[in-house]
């Protein structure tokens, strides 16, 4: 018989994934960095757009999973006020991190599209 995870275990996973989100956010920011855009032709940047899309999707994966685990922790039974408060805090932080990764990813993709237009 399989034992169900308690709300505390889900909250622990949410916290662990939130800590790992710092790494994915750093990778999302670094993936859009171009030292000297004049070094390569526009076709190079056009070919790199799918890679940046994947970088954005993967950087959003950890904060989204953290938010999901925090959401499960909030609604797990038996209810505990401290766990619910911690779960809501982690949920809000994970949503903010997910939004930040999305915004950075969209900005990076648009930047590479602008670089691809100039040959």
PDB file of C-alpha atoms in Angstrom:
ATOM      1  CA  UNK A   1       0.000   0.000   0.000  1.00  0.00           C
ATOM      2  CA  UNK A   2       1.265   3.447  -0.895  1.00  0.00           C
ATOM      3  CA  UNK A   3       1.534   6.055   1.826  1.00  0.00           C
ATOM      4  CA  UNK A   4       0.366   9.552   0.881  1.00  0.00           C
ATOM      5  CA  UNK A   5       2.683  12.473   1.375  1.00  0.00           C
ATOM      6  CA  UNK A   6       1.721  14.900   4.095  1.00  0.00           C
ATOM      7  CA  UNK A   7       1.405  18.624   3.599  1.00  0.00           C
ATOM      8  CA  UNK A   8       4.779  19.108   5.282  1.00  0.00           C
ATOM      9  CA  UNK A   9       6.509  16.908   2.701  1.00  0.00           C
ATOM     10  CA  UNK A  10       4.878  18.872  -0.122  1.00  0.00           C
ATOM     11  CA  UNK A  11       5.965  22.118   1.513  1.00  0.00           C
ATOM     12  CA  UNK A  12       9.512  20.780   1.809  1.00  0.00           C
ATOM     13  CA  UNK A  13       9.552  19.968  -1.904  1.00  0.00           C
ATOM     14  CA  UNK A  14       8.167  23.409  -2.684  1.00  0.00           C
ATOM     15  CA  UNK A  15      10.949  25.053  -0.657  1.00  0.00           C
ATOM     16  CA  UNK A  16      13.642  22.891  -2.276  1.00  0.00           C
ATOM     17  CA  UNK A  17      12.357  23.702  -5.765  1.00  0.00           C
ATOM     18  CA  UNK A  18      12.133  27.384  -4.852  1.00  0.00           C
ATOM     19  CA  UNK A  19      15.805  27.332  -3.839  1.00  0.00           C
ATOM     20  CA  UNK A  20      16.724  25.618  -7.120  1.00  0.00           C
ATOM     21  CA  UNK A  21      14.766  28.327  -8.917  1.00  0.00           C
ATOM     22  CA  UNK A  22      17.664  30.693  -8.244  1.00  0.00           C
ATOM     23  CA  UNK A  23      19.832  28.550 -10.511  1.00  0.00           C
ATOM     24  CA  UNK A  24      17.235  28.405 -13.286  1.00  0.00           C
ATOM     25  CA  UNK A  25      16.649  32.146 -13.059  1.00  0.00           C
ATOM     26  CA  UNK A  26      20.388  32.758 -13.352  1.00  0.00           C
ATOM     27  CA  UNK A  27      20.513  30.514 -16.419  1.00  0.00           C
ATOM     28  CA  UNK A  28      17.575  32.388 -17.964  1.00  0.00           C
ATOM     29  CA  UNK A  29      19.372  35.708 -17.510  1.00  0.00           C
ATOM     30  CA  UNK A  30      22.709  34.380 -18.777  1.00  0.00           C
ATOM     31  CA  UNK A  31      21.161  32.762 -21.869  1.00  0.00           C
ATOM     32  CA  UNK A  32      20.155  36.173 -23.194  1.00  0.00           C
ATOM     33  CA  UNK A  33      23.490  37.851 -22.699  1.00  0.00           C
ATOM     34  CA  UNK A  34      25.268  38.859 -25.910  1.00  0.00           C
ATOM     35  CA  UNK A  35      28.705  40.395 -25.370  1.00  0.00           C
ATOM     36  CA  UNK A  36      29.128  41.974 -28.799  1.00  0.00           C
ATOM     37  CA  UNK A  37      26.172  41.630 -31.176  1.00  0.00           C
ATOM     38  CA  UNK A  38      28.256  42.737 -34.173  1.00  0.00           C
ATOM     39  CA  UNK A  39      30.441  39.612 -33.986  1.00  0.00           C
ATOM     40  CA  UNK A  40      27.895  37.393 -35.764  1.00  0.00           C
ATOM     41  CA  UNK A  41      25.536  37.810 -38.718  1.00  0.00           C
ATOM     42  CA  UNK A  42      21.757  38.004 -38.320  1.00  0.00           C
ATOM     43  CA  UNK A  43      21.299  34.397 -39.447  1.00  0.00           C
ATOM     44  CA  UNK A  44      23.290  33.244 -36.400  1.00  0.00           C
ATOM     45  CA  UNK A  45      20.868  34.976 -34.051  1.00  0.00           C
ATOM     46  CA  UNK A  46      17.901  33.689 -36.044  1.00  0.00           C
ATOM     47  CA  UNK A  47      19.165  30.126 -35.574  1.00  0.00           C
ATOM     48  CA  UNK A  48      19.599  30.686 -31.819  1.00  0.00           C
ATOM     49  CA  UNK A  49      15.961  31.732 -31.195  1.00  0.00           C
ATOM     50  CA  UNK A  50      14.668  28.150 -30.604  1.00  0.00           C
ATOM     51  CA  UNK A  51      17.431  27.583 -28.066  1.00  0.00           C
ATOM     52  CA  UNK A  52      16.338  30.702 -26.190  1.00  0.00           C
ATOM     53  CA  UNK A  53      12.736  29.510 -26.272  1.00  0.00           C
ATOM     54  CA  UNK A  54      13.798  26.223 -24.709  1.00  0.00           C
ATOM     55  CA  UNK A  55      15.887  28.074 -22.126  1.00  0.00           C
ATOM     56  CA  UNK A  56      12.826  30.129 -21.181  1.00  0.00           C
ATOM     57  CA  UNK A  57      10.616  27.041 -20.903  1.00  0.00           C
ATOM     58  CA  UNK A  58      13.139  25.136 -18.807  1.00  0.00           C
ATOM     59  CA  UNK A  59      13.808  28.110 -16.536  1.00  0.00           C
ATOM     60  CA  UNK A  60      10.076  28.367 -15.863  1.00  0.00           C
ATOM     61  CA  UNK A  61       9.788  24.664 -15.025  1.00  0.00           C
ATOM     62  CA  UNK A  62      11.238  24.776 -11.485  1.00  0.00           C
ATOM     63  CA  UNK A  63       9.250  27.770 -10.175  1.00  0.00           C
ATOM     64  CA  UNK A  64       6.071  26.338 -11.686  1.00  0.00           C
ATOM     65  CA  UNK A  65       6.676  22.986 -10.012  1.00  0.00           C
ATOM     66  CA  UNK A  66       7.407  24.815  -6.752  1.00  0.00           C
ATOM     67  CA  UNK A  67       4.124  26.700  -7.022  1.00  0.00           C
ATOM     68  CA  UNK A  68       2.250  23.456  -7.688  1.00  0.00           C
ATOM     69  CA  UNK A  69       3.834  21.723  -4.682  1.00  0.00           C
ATOM     70  CA  UNK A  70       3.038  24.726  -2.483  1.00  0.00           C
ATOM     71  CA  UNK A  71      -0.553  24.668  -3.711  1.00  0.00           C
ATOM     72  CA  UNK A  72      -0.883  20.984  -2.812  1.00  0.00           C
ATOM     73  CA  UNK A  73       0.649  21.732   0.585  1.00  0.00           C
ATOM     74  CA  UNK A  74      -1.890  24.476   1.255  1.00  0.00           C
ATOM     75  CA  UNK A  75      -4.859  22.174   0.644  1.00  0.00           C
ATOM     76  CA  UNK A  76      -3.397  19.039   2.293  1.00  0.00           C
ATOM     77  CA  UNK A  77      -5.152  17.612   5.299  1.00  0.00           C
ATOM     78  CA  UNK A  78      -4.966  17.913   8.264  1.00  0.00           C
ATOM     79  CA  UNK A  79      -4.924  21.647   8.013  1.00  0.00           C
ATOM     80  CA  UNK A  80      -2.287  23.575   9.946  1.00  0.00           C
ATOM     81  CA  UNK A  81      -2.263  27.361  10.034  1.00  0.00           C
ATOM     82  CA  UNK A  82       1.533  27.682  10.016  1.00  0.00           C
ATOM     83  CA  UNK A  83       1.877  25.321   7.049  1.00  0.00           C
ATOM     84  CA  UNK A  84      -0.845  27.180   5.152  1.00  0.00           C
ATOM     85  CA  UNK A  85       0.878  30.516   5.806  1.00  0.00           C
ATOM     86  CA  UNK A  86       4.252  29.128   4.744  1.00  0.00           C
ATOM     87  CA  UNK A  87       2.653  27.513   1.693  1.00  0.00           C
ATOM     88  CA  UNK A  88       1.023  30.769   0.621  1.00  0.00           C
ATOM     89  CA  UNK A  89       4.351  32.588   1.044  1.00  0.00           C
ATOM     90  CA  UNK A  90       6.210  30.006  -1.043  1.00  0.00           C
ATOM     91  CA  UNK A  91       3.404  30.051  -3.616  1.00  0.00           C
ATOM     92  CA  UNK A  92       3.625  33.818  -4.023  1.00  0.00           C
ATOM     93  CA  UNK A  93       7.427  33.716  -4.279  1.00  0.00           C
ATOM     94  CA  UNK A  94       7.245  30.908  -6.853  1.00  0.00           C
ATOM     95  CA  UNK A  95       4.681  32.796  -8.929  1.00  0.00           C
ATOM     96  CA  UNK A  96       6.889  35.893  -8.840  1.00  0.00           C
ATOM     97  CA  UNK A  97       9.934  33.845  -9.891  1.00  0.00           C
ATOM     98  CA  UNK A  98       7.962  32.208 -12.691  1.00  0.00           C
ATOM     99  CA  UNK A  99       6.780  35.573 -13.952  1.00  0.00           C
ATOM    100  CA  UNK A 100      10.345  36.925 -13.822  1.00  0.00           C
ATOM    101  CA  UNK A 101      11.684  33.963 -15.834  1.00  0.00           C
ATOM    102  CA  UNK A 102       8.876  34.448 -18.351  1.00  0.00           C
ATOM    103  CA  UNK A 103       9.587  38.183 -18.687  1.00  0.00           C
ATOM    104  CA  UNK A 104      13.336  37.638 -19.063  1.00  0.00           C
ATOM    105  CA  UNK A 105      12.740  34.856 -21.595  1.00  0.00           C
ATOM    106  CA  UNK A 106      10.361  36.939 -23.718  1.00  0.00           C
ATOM    107  CA  UNK A 107      12.781  39.870 -23.618  1.00  0.00           C
ATOM    108  CA  UNK A 108      15.652  37.602 -24.687  1.00  0.00           C
ATOM    109  CA  UNK A 109      13.656  36.141 -27.573  1.00  0.00           C
ATOM    110  CA  UNK A 110      12.615  39.596 -28.762  1.00  0.00           C
ATOM    111  CA  UNK A 111      16.214  40.792 -28.474  1.00  0.00           C
ATOM    112  CA  UNK A 112      17.429  37.916 -30.631  1.00  0.00           C
ATOM    113  CA  UNK A 113      14.649  38.622 -33.150  1.00  0.00           C
ATOM    114  CA  UNK A 114      15.835  42.238 -33.382  1.00  0.00           C
ATOM    115  CA  UNK A 115      19.436  41.109 -33.843  1.00  0.00           C
ATOM    116  CA  UNK A 116      18.339  38.639 -36.534  1.00  0.00           C
ATOM    117  CA  UNK A 117      16.770  41.467 -38.571  1.00  0.00           C
ATOM    118  CA  UNK A 118      20.016  43.419 -38.811  1.00  0.00           C
ATOM    119  CA  UNK A 119      22.511  41.764 -41.119  1.00  0.00           C
TER     120      UNK A 119
END
